[in-house]
Amino acid sequence: MNKVLAEIIAGVIPHKMTRNRWRGILRFGLINAIRLKTQIKKDHTSPKHYLSVCAIAKNEGPYFKEWIEWHLKQGVDKFYVYDNESTDDTKSILDPYIKSGIVEYKYWPGHRRQLAAYDDCLEHNRFASRWIAFIDLDEFIVPLKDASIPEFLTRFESFAAVEINWLVYGSGGRKTKTPGTMMERFRFHSAPNHYLNRHVKSIVNPRRVFAMIGCHEAAKISGYIADSHAQPVKKNFRNREPQQDIIRINHYAVRSYEEFIEKQARGRASGKQKTVKSEYFDQYDLNDIEDKSPLPSYTCVSE
């Protein structure tokens, strides 16, 4: 079923969470959904990977090494990277990770291709990974109460997905791009209860979700979706207070102003906007609190 028809049908459902779930199912296709449920019942393959990350990126080459090394340190063992027509050094930076088997790389051209990339990732890796996190290159999953992300996920074995809140980091007043990692350079973030931090990203059990609804939520097959406190989600994320005490996603939405302008020029892999309006910088440049947590021990210079 095409996206327009799915939106029309789902639009008549008054309850937002139910509406969003059916939006995802209808976009996935009812016949495909029936076939998938049958396939899942028959396939008892043990996943090769416990935790994978899926991301689509466009000209994010300078940021890949820090992003991959951080998540490796947090327990990720596989990355599915979709390259949306990058013209920088993305492929060469990823080559060592590709050759080692850590990264599975796909060139993924076209406009508005984020959801298509997520669909492809689920289609080809549904039985290969126990969990798949769908995040962007400016997002870093940070476990606070557990030694790793997999340790955190052990409490969610009965859930279809877990939604983790943002903590938005601002530019810290930096106008130009300077050497160093994002975690080194940007040490100021929003107040935890800021409304932008209500946004979530999902780590899903790929055998219990049909598809991603958008970049934030998953359409579940069965079971419940949890918040980071392991409680079943009963409200849409926009109607919930953010949780950042157990785990969070550091969201480096703008970086320095120079880097933000560069991002404007190249467009977005999601295709939602060809360029990001300058008002976005003002909205996301939040520097209320200094992050005094220890820096990572590795060095990944952003050039």
Short mmCIF file of C-alpha atoms in Angstrom, two decimals, residues 54-259:
data_model
loop_
_atom_site.label_atom_id
_atom_site.label_comp_id
_atom_site.label_asym_id
_atom_site.label_seq_id
_atom_site.Cartn_x
_atom_site.Cartn_y
_atom_site.Cartn_z
CA CYS A 54 21.33 0.94 11.27
CA ALA A 55 21.98 4.44 9.90
CA ILE A 56 21.66 6.38 6.67
CA ALA A 57 24.21 9.14 6.09
CA LYS A 58 25.09 11.80 3.56
CA ASN A 59 28.59 13.33 3.62
CA GLU A 60 29.22 12.47 7.28
CA GLY A 61 32.71 11.05 6.62
CA PRO A 62 34.61 13.09 9.26
CA TYR A 63 32.23 11.93 11.99
CA PHE A 64 32.06 8.21 11.31
CA LYS A 65 35.13 7.03 13.22
CA GLU A 66 34.14 8.61 16.52
CA TRP A 67 30.55 7.41 16.13
CA ILE A 68 31.57 3.81 15.35
CA GLU A 69 34.29 3.64 18.02
CA TRP A 70 31.96 5.01 20.67
CA HIS A 71 29.26 2.46 19.93
CA LEU A 72 31.74 -0.41 19.69
CA LYS A 73 32.88 0.53 23.17
CA GLN A 74 29.23 0.46 24.32
CA GLY A 75 28.66 -3.07 23.03
CA VAL A 76 27.47 -2.71 19.42
CA ASP A 77 28.90 -5.50 17.25
CA LYS A 78 27.54 -4.67 13.77
CA PHE A 79 26.71 -1.53 11.75
CA TYR A 80 24.47 -1.36 8.69
CA VAL A 81 25.42 1.86 6.90
CA TYR A 82 23.42 3.26 3.99
CA ASP A 83 25.37 5.87 2.02
CA ASN A 84 22.97 8.40 0.50
CA GLU A 85 25.09 9.72 -2.39
CA SER A 86 28.01 10.94 -0.29
CA THR A 87 30.70 12.86 -2.20
CA ASP A 88 33.20 13.10 0.65
CA ASP A 89 35.56 10.44 2.04
CA THR A 90 32.84 8.35 3.71
CA LYS A 91 33.70 5.14 1.84
CA SER A 92 37.46 5.36 2.47
CA ILE A 93 36.95 6.02 6.18
CA LEU A 94 34.60 3.04 6.42
CA ASP A 95 36.85 0.68 4.43
CA PRO A 96 38.80 -0.72 7.45
CA TYR A 97 35.51 -1.42 9.25
CA ILE A 98 34.01 -2.96 6.11
CA LYS A 99 37.01 -5.25 5.63
CA SER A 100 36.88 -6.35 9.27
CA GLY A 101 33.17 -7.18 8.97
CA ILE A 102 32.07 -4.58 11.51
CA VAL A 103 30.31 -2.45 8.88
CA GLU A 104 28.02 -3.66 6.14
CA TYR A 105 27.97 -0.85 3.55
CA LYS A 106 25.32 -0.09 0.94
CA TYR A 107 25.33 2.77 -1.53
CA TRP A 108 21.77 4.08 -1.32
CA PRO A 109 21.01 6.85 -3.83
CA GLY A 110 17.84 8.85 -4.23
CA HIS A 111 15.64 11.38 -2.46
CA ARG A 112 13.69 10.70 0.76
CA ARG A 113 15.35 7.33 1.22
CA GLN A 114 15.60 7.03 5.00
CA LEU A 115 12.56 4.83 5.58
CA ALA A 116 13.43 2.75 2.52
CA ALA A 117 16.86 2.13 4.06
CA TYR A 118 15.28 1.08 7.35
CA ASP A 119 12.89 -1.25 5.49
CA ASP A 120 15.81 -2.80 3.63
CA CYS A 121 17.79 -3.26 6.83
CA LEU A 122 14.92 -5.06 8.53
CA GLU A 123 14.18 -7.18 5.46
CA HIS A 124 17.75 -8.46 5.15
CA ASN A 125 18.79 -8.59 8.82
CA ARG A 126 15.62 -9.46 10.70
CA PHE A 127 17.02 -12.85 11.74
CA ALA A 128 20.68 -11.80 11.93
CA SER A 129 20.45 -9.40 14.91
CA ARG A 130 18.73 -9.73 18.26
CA TRP A 131 18.38 -5.95 18.49
CA ILE A 132 18.75 -3.16 15.92
CA ALA A 133 19.07 0.50 16.91
CA PHE A 134 17.95 3.08 14.35
CA ILE A 135 19.93 6.27 14.92
CA ASP A 136 21.74 9.02 13.01
CA LEU A 137 25.41 10.05 12.85
CA ASP A 138 24.84 12.95 15.25
CA GLU A 139 23.33 10.64 17.89
CA PHE A 140 25.30 8.69 20.51
CA ILE A 141 23.64 6.13 22.79
CA VAL A 142 24.93 6.64 26.33
CA PRO A 143 24.13 4.04 29.02
CA LEU A 144 24.35 5.64 32.46
CA LYS A 145 23.44 2.86 34.89
CA ASP A 146 24.79 -0.13 32.96
CA ALA A 147 28.27 -1.06 31.75
CA SER A 148 27.05 -1.38 28.17
CA ILE A 149 23.98 -1.10 25.96
CA PRO A 150 23.58 -4.92 25.83
CA GLU A 151 23.56 -5.02 29.63
CA PHE A 152 20.79 -2.42 29.59
CA LEU A 153 18.85 -4.45 26.99
CA THR A 154 18.81 -7.63 29.09
CA ARG A 155 15.86 -6.11 30.99
CA PHE A 156 13.85 -5.75 27.78
CA GLU A 157 13.86 -9.31 26.41
CA SER A 158 10.03 -9.50 26.47
CA PHE A 159 9.50 -6.19 24.64
CA ALA A 160 9.18 -5.44 20.93
CA ALA A 161 11.23 -2.24 21.21
CA VAL A 162 12.58 0.30 23.67
CA GLU A 163 12.36 4.05 23.10
CA ILE A 164 15.27 6.17 24.36
CA ASN A 165 15.09 9.93 24.82
CA TRP A 166 17.35 12.57 23.36
CA LEU A 167 19.51 15.00 25.29
CA VAL A 168 20.15 17.83 22.84
CA TYR A 169 23.65 19.36 22.82
CA GLY A 170 24.29 22.85 21.49
CA SER A 171 27.22 24.54 19.79
CA GLY A 172 28.69 25.86 23.04
CA GLY A 173 29.18 29.14 21.20
CA ARG A 174 31.59 27.61 18.68
CA LYS A 175 31.45 29.37 15.33
CA THR A 176 34.03 27.34 13.42
CA LYS A 177 34.95 23.68 13.06
CA THR A 178 37.99 22.82 15.19
CA PRO A 179 39.94 19.58 15.70
CA GLY A 180 38.62 17.07 18.18
CA THR A 181 35.66 14.76 18.64
CA MET A 182 32.10 15.93 19.08
CA MET A 183 32.15 14.77 22.68
CA GLU A 184 35.28 16.84 23.30
CA ARG A 185 34.14 19.95 21.49
CA PHE A 186 30.50 20.20 22.57
CA ARG A 187 30.12 20.01 26.32
CA PHE A 188 26.95 22.00 26.87
CA HIS A 189 23.45 20.58 26.56
CA SER A 190 19.81 21.49 27.02
CA ALA A 191 17.91 21.30 30.28
CA PRO A 192 16.85 17.64 30.58
CA ASN A 193 13.13 18.47 30.64
CA HIS A 194 13.25 20.61 27.48
CA TYR A 195 10.40 19.65 25.16
CA LEU A 196 12.79 18.71 22.34
CA ASN A 197 14.16 15.96 24.56
CA ARG A 198 10.79 14.22 24.42
CA HIS A 199 11.90 12.90 21.05
CA VAL A 200 13.03 9.29 21.09
CA LYS A 201 14.94 6.83 18.96
CA SER A 202 14.17 3.13 19.01
CA ILE A 203 16.11 -0.07 19.57
CA VAL A 204 13.90 -2.80 18.15
CA ASN A 205 13.58 -6.56 18.29
CA PRO A 206 13.39 -7.08 14.51
CA ARG A 207 11.31 -10.25 14.91
CA ARG A 208 8.62 -8.33 16.75
CA VAL A 209 8.23 -5.21 14.59
CA PHE A 210 6.93 -4.84 11.04
CA ALA A 211 8.74 -1.64 10.17
CA MET A 212 9.76 1.77 11.41
CA ILE A 213 6.88 4.25 11.29
CA GLY A 214 9.28 7.14 10.83
CA CYS A 215 12.72 7.78 12.24
CA HIS A 216 11.46 7.61 15.85
CA GLU A 217 8.95 4.79 16.38
CA ALA A 218 8.39 1.19 15.31
CA ALA A 219 5.18 -0.57 14.26
CA LYS A 220 5.09 -3.63 16.51
CA ILE A 221 3.95 -7.11 15.55
CA SER A 222 3.32 -8.26 19.11
CA GLY A 223 4.11 -7.43 22.69
CA TYR A 224 4.72 -3.99 24.15
CA ILE A 225 7.06 -1.13 23.42
CA ALA A 226 8.88 0.10 26.52
CA ASP A 227 10.33 3.34 27.78
CA SER A 228 13.84 3.33 29.25
CA HIS A 229 12.44 2.43 32.69
CA ALA A 230 11.11 -0.86 31.23
CA GLN A 231 7.51 0.32 31.51
CA PRO A 232 5.05 -0.27 28.65
CA VAL A 233 4.55 2.90 26.62
CA LYS A 234 0.97 4.16 26.85
CA LYS A 235 1.40 7.65 25.39
CA ASN A 236 3.05 8.97 22.27
CA PHE A 237 6.57 10.23 23.01
CA ARG A 238 5.51 13.83 22.42
CA ASN A 239 3.13 13.52 25.38
CA ARG A 240 5.66 12.03 27.82
CA GLU A 241 8.28 13.63 30.01
CA PRO A 242 11.82 12.68 28.89
CA GLN A 243 13.81 10.06 30.78
CA GLN A 244 17.60 10.37 30.84
CA ASP A 245 18.58 8.83 34.17
CA ILE A 246 19.26 5.26 32.96
CA ILE A 247 20.18 5.73 29.30
CA ARG A 248 19.99 8.60 26.83
CA ILE A 249 20.93 9.63 23.31
CA ASN A 250 23.33 12.56 23.09
CA HIS A 251 22.02 14.46 20.08
CA TYR A 252 24.62 16.80 18.57
CA ALA A 253 22.02 18.44 16.37
CA VAL A 254 23.90 21.55 15.20
CA ARG A 255 27.62 21.15 16.08
CA SER A 256 29.45 24.43 15.35
CA TYR A 257 27.80 27.10 13.21
CA GLU A 258 30.24 26.39 10.36
CA GLU A 259 29.35 22.69 10.43
#
